[in-house]
Coordinates of C-alpha atoms in Angstrom, one line a residue:
M1 CA 92.8 -47.2 121.5
A2 CA 93.9 -48.8 124.9
T3 CA 96.5 -46.1 126.8
L4 CA 98.4 -47.2 129.6
W5 CA 99.3 -44.3 132.7
R6 CA 102.9 -43.7 133.7
L7 CA 103.4 -41.8 136.7
V8 CA 106.0 -39.5 135.6
G9 CA 103.3 -36.7 136.6
I10 CA 101.4 -38.3 135.5
V11 CA 102.4 -38.8 131.7
P12 CA 100.2 -41.2 129.2
M13 CA 101.8 -43.6 127.4
R14 CA 100.3 -45.1 123.9
A15 CA 100.0 -48.2 124.7
D16 CA 100.5 -49.4 121.0
T17 CA 103.4 -47.0 120.2
P18 CA 106.3 -47.1 120.8
E19 CA 108.4 -45.1 123.4
G20 CA 109.9 -42.0 121.7
S21 CA 107.6 -42.2 119.0
M22 CA 104.0 -41.2 121.2
A23 CA 101.4 -39.3 118.4
S24 CA 99.6 -40.7 115.8
E25 CA 100.2 -39.9 112.3
A26 CA 96.6 -38.0 112.6
F27 CA 97.7 -35.7 115.6
Y28 CA 101.1 -35.0 113.4
R29 CA 98.5 -33.8 110.0
I30 CA 96.4 -31.6 112.1
R31 CA 99.3 -29.8 113.8
E32 CA 101.0 -29.2 110.5
I33 CA 98.1 -27.5 109.2
I34 CA 97.5 -25.8 112.5
A35 CA 101.7 -24.7 112.0
S36 CA 100.7 -23.9 108.4
Q37 CA 98.2 -21.3 109.2
D38 CA 99.4 -17.4 109.4
M39 CA 98.7 -16.2 113.7
P40 CA 95.2 -13.3 113.4
A41 CA 96.4 -9.8 113.0
N42 CA 93.4 -8.7 115.7
I43 CA 91.7 -9.5 117.2
D44 CA 88.4 -9.5 115.2
A45 CA 90.6 -11.7 112.7
M46 CA 90.9 -14.1 115.9
R47 CA 87.4 -14.4 117.1
K48 CA 86.5 -14.9 113.4
G49 CA 89.0 -17.7 113.3
I50 CA 88.1 -19.4 116.3
E51 CA 84.0 -19.3 115.1
L52 CA 85.5 -21.0 111.5
T53 CA 86.6 -23.9 113.3
A54 CA 83.6 -24.6 115.4
R55 CA 82.0 -28.3 115.0
P56 CA 78.5 -28.8 116.6
L57 CA 77.2 -31.4 119.1
P58 CA 77.6 -34.6 118.8
A59 CA 75.3 -36.6 118.7
G60 CA 73.4 -38.2 121.5
V61 CA 73.5 -34.4 122.6
T62 CA 71.1 -31.8 123.0
G63 CA 71.6 -28.3 123.4
E64 CA 69.0 -25.9 125.0
M65 CA 69.8 -22.4 126.1
V66 CA 69.9 -21.0 129.2
D67 CA 69.5 -17.5 130.9
A68 CA 71.5 -18.1 134.1
N69 CA 71.5 -14.4 136.0
G70 CA 71.1 -12.8 133.4
V71 CA 74.7 -15.3 131.5
S72 CA 73.8 -17.1 128.6
C73 CA 74.3 -20.7 128.6
E74 CA 74.3 -23.7 126.9
L75 CA 72.5 -26.5 128.4
Q76 CA 74.5 -29.9 126.8
T77 CA 72.4 -32.3 127.9
P78 CA 73.4 -36.1 126.5
D79 CA 70.8 -39.0 126.0
E80 CA 71.3 -41.4 128.5
T81 CA 72.3 -39.5 131.6
T82 CA 72.4 -40.8 135.0
G83 CA 72.0 -38.8 138.0
D84 CA 71.9 -35.3 139.2
A85 CA 76.0 -33.8 138.7
I86 CA 76.6 -31.4 136.1
V87 CA 79.7 -29.6 134.9
Q88 CA 80.4 -25.7 134.6
Y89 CA 82.1 -25.1 131.6
V90 CA 84.1 -22.1 131.0
H91 CA 85.9 -21.9 127.4
G92 CA 89.0 -20.3 126.6
G93 CA 90.1 -17.9 123.9
G94 CA 92.3 -15.5 125.4
Y95 CA 89.0 -13.6 127.6
V96 CA 88.8 -11.8 123.8
A97 CA 87.3 -14.9 121.3
G98 CA 85.8 -18.3 121.9
S99 CA 81.5 -19.2 122.6
I100 CA 79.8 -21.6 123.2
G101 CA 79.6 -22.5 119.3
S102 CA 83.4 -22.7 119.3
H103 CA 83.4 -25.0 122.0
R104 CA 80.5 -27.3 121.0
N105 CA 82.6 -30.5 119.7
L106 CA 85.2 -30.7 123.6
T107 CA 81.7 -29.8 126.0
G108 CA 79.3 -32.2 124.0
N109 CA 81.6 -35.0 124.3
L110 CA 82.2 -34.0 127.4
A111 CA 79.0 -34.3 128.3
L112 CA 79.2 -37.8 126.7
K113 CA 81.4 -39.3 128.1
L114 CA 80.7 -38.1 131.3
G115 CA 76.9 -39.4 130.8
C116 CA 75.5 -36.1 132.8
P117 CA 74.5 -32.2 131.3
V118 CA 76.7 -29.7 130.7
L119 CA 76.7 -25.8 131.7
S120 CA 78.4 -24.4 128.8
V121 CA 78.9 -20.7 129.7
D122 CA 79.5 -17.5 127.3
Y123 CA 81.1 -15.5 130.0
R124 CA 81.3 -11.8 128.9
L125 CA 84.6 -10.8 126.5
A126 CA 87.3 -8.0 126.1
P127 CA 88.3 -5.5 125.2
E128 CA 84.4 -4.3 125.4
H129 CA 84.3 -5.7 129.1
P130 CA 87.8 -6.7 130.4
H131 CA 88.9 -7.9 133.5
P132 CA 87.0 -8.6 136.3
A133 CA 83.5 -8.9 133.8
P134 CA 84.6 -13.1 133.1
V135 CA 84.7 -14.3 136.8
E136 CA 81.4 -11.9 137.9
D137 CA 79.7 -13.4 135.2
S138 CA 81.2 -17.4 136.6
V139 CA 80.0 -16.9 140.3
A140 CA 77.0 -15.8 138.4
V141 CA 76.1 -18.8 136.7
Y142 CA 77.7 -20.7 140.1
R143 CA 74.7 -19.3 142.4
W144 CA 72.3 -20.1 139.2
L145 CA 73.4 -23.8 140.0
L146 CA 72.8 -23.7 143.4
D147 CA 69.9 -21.6 143.8
R148 CA 67.9 -24.5 141.0
G149 CA 68.8 -27.3 143.6
H150 CA 72.0 -28.3 143.0
S151 CA 74.5 -29.5 145.8
A152 CA 77.8 -28.1 146.1
D153 CA 79.2 -31.7 145.9
K154 CA 77.5 -32.4 142.4
I155 CA 78.9 -29.8 140.8
A156 CA 82.2 -29.2 138.8
I157 CA 83.6 -26.5 136.8
A158 CA 86.2 -27.0 133.9
G159 CA 87.5 -25.1 131.7
D160 CA 90.9 -24.4 129.2
S161 CA 93.7 -21.9 128.3
A162 CA 91.9 -18.4 129.8
G163 CA 88.9 -20.7 131.0
G164 CA 91.5 -23.3 132.6
G165 CA 92.6 -19.6 134.5
L166 CA 88.9 -18.4 134.7
T167 CA 88.9 -22.0 136.7
M168 CA 91.3 -20.9 139.0
S169 CA 89.3 -18.0 139.3
T170 CA 86.0 -18.6 139.7
L171 CA 87.2 -20.5 142.9
M172 CA 89.1 -18.7 144.6
K173 CA 86.5 -16.1 144.6
L174 CA 83.7 -19.0 146.2
R175 CA 85.6 -19.7 148.9
D176 CA 87.0 -15.7 149.3
L177 CA 82.1 -15.5 149.0
G178 CA 81.8 -17.9 151.2
L179 CA 79.6 -19.9 149.5
P180 CA 80.0 -24.0 148.8
L181 CA 83.3 -25.2 146.5
P182 CA 82.3 -27.2 143.7
A183 CA 83.7 -31.4 144.3
A184 CA 86.5 -31.2 141.9
A185 CA 87.5 -28.6 138.7
V186 CA 89.6 -29.4 135.5
P187 CA 91.9 -26.6 134.2
I188 CA 92.6 -27.8 130.9
S189 CA 95.9 -25.5 129.3
P190 CA 95.5 -23.0 132.0
W191 CA 96.7 -19.5 131.5
V192 CA 97.3 -18.2 135.3
D193 CA 100.3 -16.1 135.2
M194 CA 99.2 -12.3 133.4
S195 CA 103.1 -11.5 133.3
G196 CA 104.4 -14.6 131.3
S197 CA 107.3 -15.3 133.1
G198 CA 107.1 -18.6 132.5
E199 CA 110.6 -20.3 131.1
S200 CA 108.6 -22.3 128.6
A201 CA 107.2 -19.7 126.9
V202 CA 110.1 -18.9 125.7
T203 CA 111.9 -23.1 126.0
R204 CA 108.5 -23.8 124.2
S205 CA 108.1 -20.7 121.5
D206 CA 109.1 -23.3 118.5
R207 CA 107.0 -26.1 119.6
D208 CA 103.7 -24.8 120.2
P209 CA 101.8 -24.0 116.3
M210 CA 99.1 -22.4 118.9
V211 CA 100.2 -19.7 120.8
T212 CA 103.0 -17.7 121.3
A213 CA 103.9 -15.3 124.2
D214 CA 103.7 -12.8 122.0
D215 CA 99.9 -13.4 121.8
L216 CA 99.7 -13.7 125.3
T217 CA 101.1 -10.0 126.5
R218 CA 99.4 -8.4 123.5
I219 CA 96.1 -10.2 124.6
A220 CA 96.8 -10.0 128.3
G221 CA 96.1 -6.1 128.5
V222 CA 93.4 -5.9 125.9
F223 CA 92.0 -8.5 129.0
L224 CA 93.5 -6.6 132.0
G225 CA 91.9 -3.2 130.6
P226 CA 93.6 0.6 131.3
D227 CA 93.3 -0.2 135.0
G228 CA 93.9 -3.9 135.7
E229 CA 96.5 -4.9 137.5
A230 CA 99.1 -8.6 136.3
T231 CA 99.1 -9.0 139.7
D232 CA 95.7 -9.4 140.7
P233 CA 94.8 -12.9 141.8
Y234 CA 91.6 -12.9 139.6
A235 CA 93.5 -12.1 136.9
S236 CA 96.6 -14.2 137.7
P237 CA 95.7 -16.7 139.8
L238 CA 99.2 -18.2 140.4
E239 CA 99.6 -15.0 142.8
G240 CA 96.7 -16.1 144.8
D241 CA 95.7 -17.7 147.8
L242 CA 95.1 -21.1 146.2
S243 CA 94.6 -22.7 150.1
G244 CA 91.1 -24.9 150.5
L245 CA 90.5 -25.4 147.2
P246 CA 88.8 -28.3 146.0
P247 CA 90.9 -31.5 144.0
L248 CA 92.1 -30.6 140.5
L249 CA 93.2 -32.1 137.3
I250 CA 95.6 -30.0 135.2
H251 CA 95.8 -31.0 131.7
C252 CA 98.8 -29.8 129.3
G253 CA 100.0 -31.1 126.3
D254 CA 104.6 -31.0 126.6
D255 CA 105.0 -28.5 123.9
E256 CA 103.0 -26.0 125.2
V257 CA 103.9 -22.1 125.2
L258 CA 101.5 -22.5 128.7
L259 CA 103.5 -25.3 130.2
S260 CA 105.1 -23.7 132.7
D261 CA 101.9 -22.7 134.0
S262 CA 100.7 -25.2 134.5
E263 CA 103.5 -26.9 136.5
R264 CA 103.5 -23.6 138.4
L265 CA 100.3 -23.9 139.3
A266 CA 100.5 -27.6 140.2
H267 CA 103.2 -27.2 142.1
K268 CA 101.4 -24.3 144.2
A269 CA 98.6 -25.6 144.8
R270 CA 100.0 -28.8 146.2
T271 CA 102.2 -26.7 148.7
S272 CA 98.6 -25.5 149.8
G273 CA 97.6 -28.8 150.4
V274 CA 95.2 -29.0 147.8
D275 CA 94.8 -32.3 146.2
V276 CA 96.8 -32.1 142.9
T277 CA 96.7 -34.5 139.6
L278 CA 98.5 -32.9 137.1
E279 CA 99.0 -34.8 133.6
V280 CA 101.7 -33.1 131.1
W281 CA 101.0 -35.0 127.3
P282 CA 103.8 -36.3 125.3
E283 CA 104.4 -34.1 122.2
M284 CA 100.6 -32.7 122.3
I285 CA 99.5 -28.8 121.9
H286 CA 97.5 -25.8 123.5
V287 CA 94.0 -27.2 124.2
W288 CA 94.1 -31.0 122.3
H289 CA 91.3 -32.0 123.5
S290 CA 89.4 -29.1 121.7
M291 CA 90.3 -32.0 118.5
A292 CA 88.4 -34.5 119.4
G293 CA 87.1 -37.0 116.3
L294 CA 90.1 -35.8 114.9
F295 CA 93.4 -37.6 116.7
P296 CA 92.8 -40.0 119.3
E297 CA 95.0 -38.2 121.6
A298 CA 91.9 -35.8 121.5
D299 CA 89.5 -38.3 122.2
D300 CA 91.6 -39.6 124.8
G301 CA 92.1 -36.1 126.9
V302 CA 88.4 -35.8 126.7
A303 CA 87.4 -39.2 128.1
R304 CA 90.4 -38.8 131.1
V305 CA 89.0 -35.5 132.0
A306 CA 85.4 -36.8 132.4
E307 CA 87.2 -40.0 133.9
Y308 CA 88.4 -37.9 136.6
L309 CA 85.2 -36.2 136.9
G310 CA 83.0 -39.5 136.9
E311 CA 84.5 -40.3 139.9
R312 CA 84.5 -37.5 141.9
L313 CA 80.7 -36.7 141.1
A314 CA 79.7 -40.1 141.8
V315 CA 78.2 -40.7 138.1

């Protein structure tokens, strides 16, 4: 479906929908279904709930499990691939849930629209493996890509929610280790502040059916573990030095509890000299991209990520 882009951040406007009523009927139906569900009572319930929503890779994409420096990953390759670009993807789930399987719909559609492989990373989760295990695994996978001959300027990193925060932590760690940085990165609905101090935690509390501020506070404690600190920049990238990082596309919905994380991340990165594109999508909820195939805005979101990465990876 046609989409016009209006520069107010940048905010997408639906070309066939009057301003003030932008979202599709299909989106509203899905949103109502999500809002009607009970929040998981504990981490086990959260893990089971996320996996129950898992969908297979789309037609035209083939998955192959690989061992990347001891980290289990799935290489998702579209039937029609051009060039040697690749995207390293780190899934969301609050660092306590989510998997390759739970995100195959999102990552597979990204591979399909972009026309290059996506390497989906099954990093270790808390509470069994608290911080800094996820960033250690993500860096190990990136090293594996370099060791396999992938040029850094043909690699991008992307992730959603906790994976969006992990995308930023990975970039910072790679820079600090002196490794060549990827061509670009895309944090989707990123969680980058373990203190939960963003104002949208309050202003969007009755608008986001996916995440609550209380959820974030509870899960942050599990992720950090008994010895972790919310001020650790590899756990809370907002606390860190963002200078020298590659170009970023930050996606966030206007109805998200985590909206402030995206806005503050974009501001800090931009003032640190980073090339940043922040796109706040009207009415969208947390990681709406994961529902590609269910409503047009989700398809549009994945397509926009693919467009951005395609330009920087020269796919």
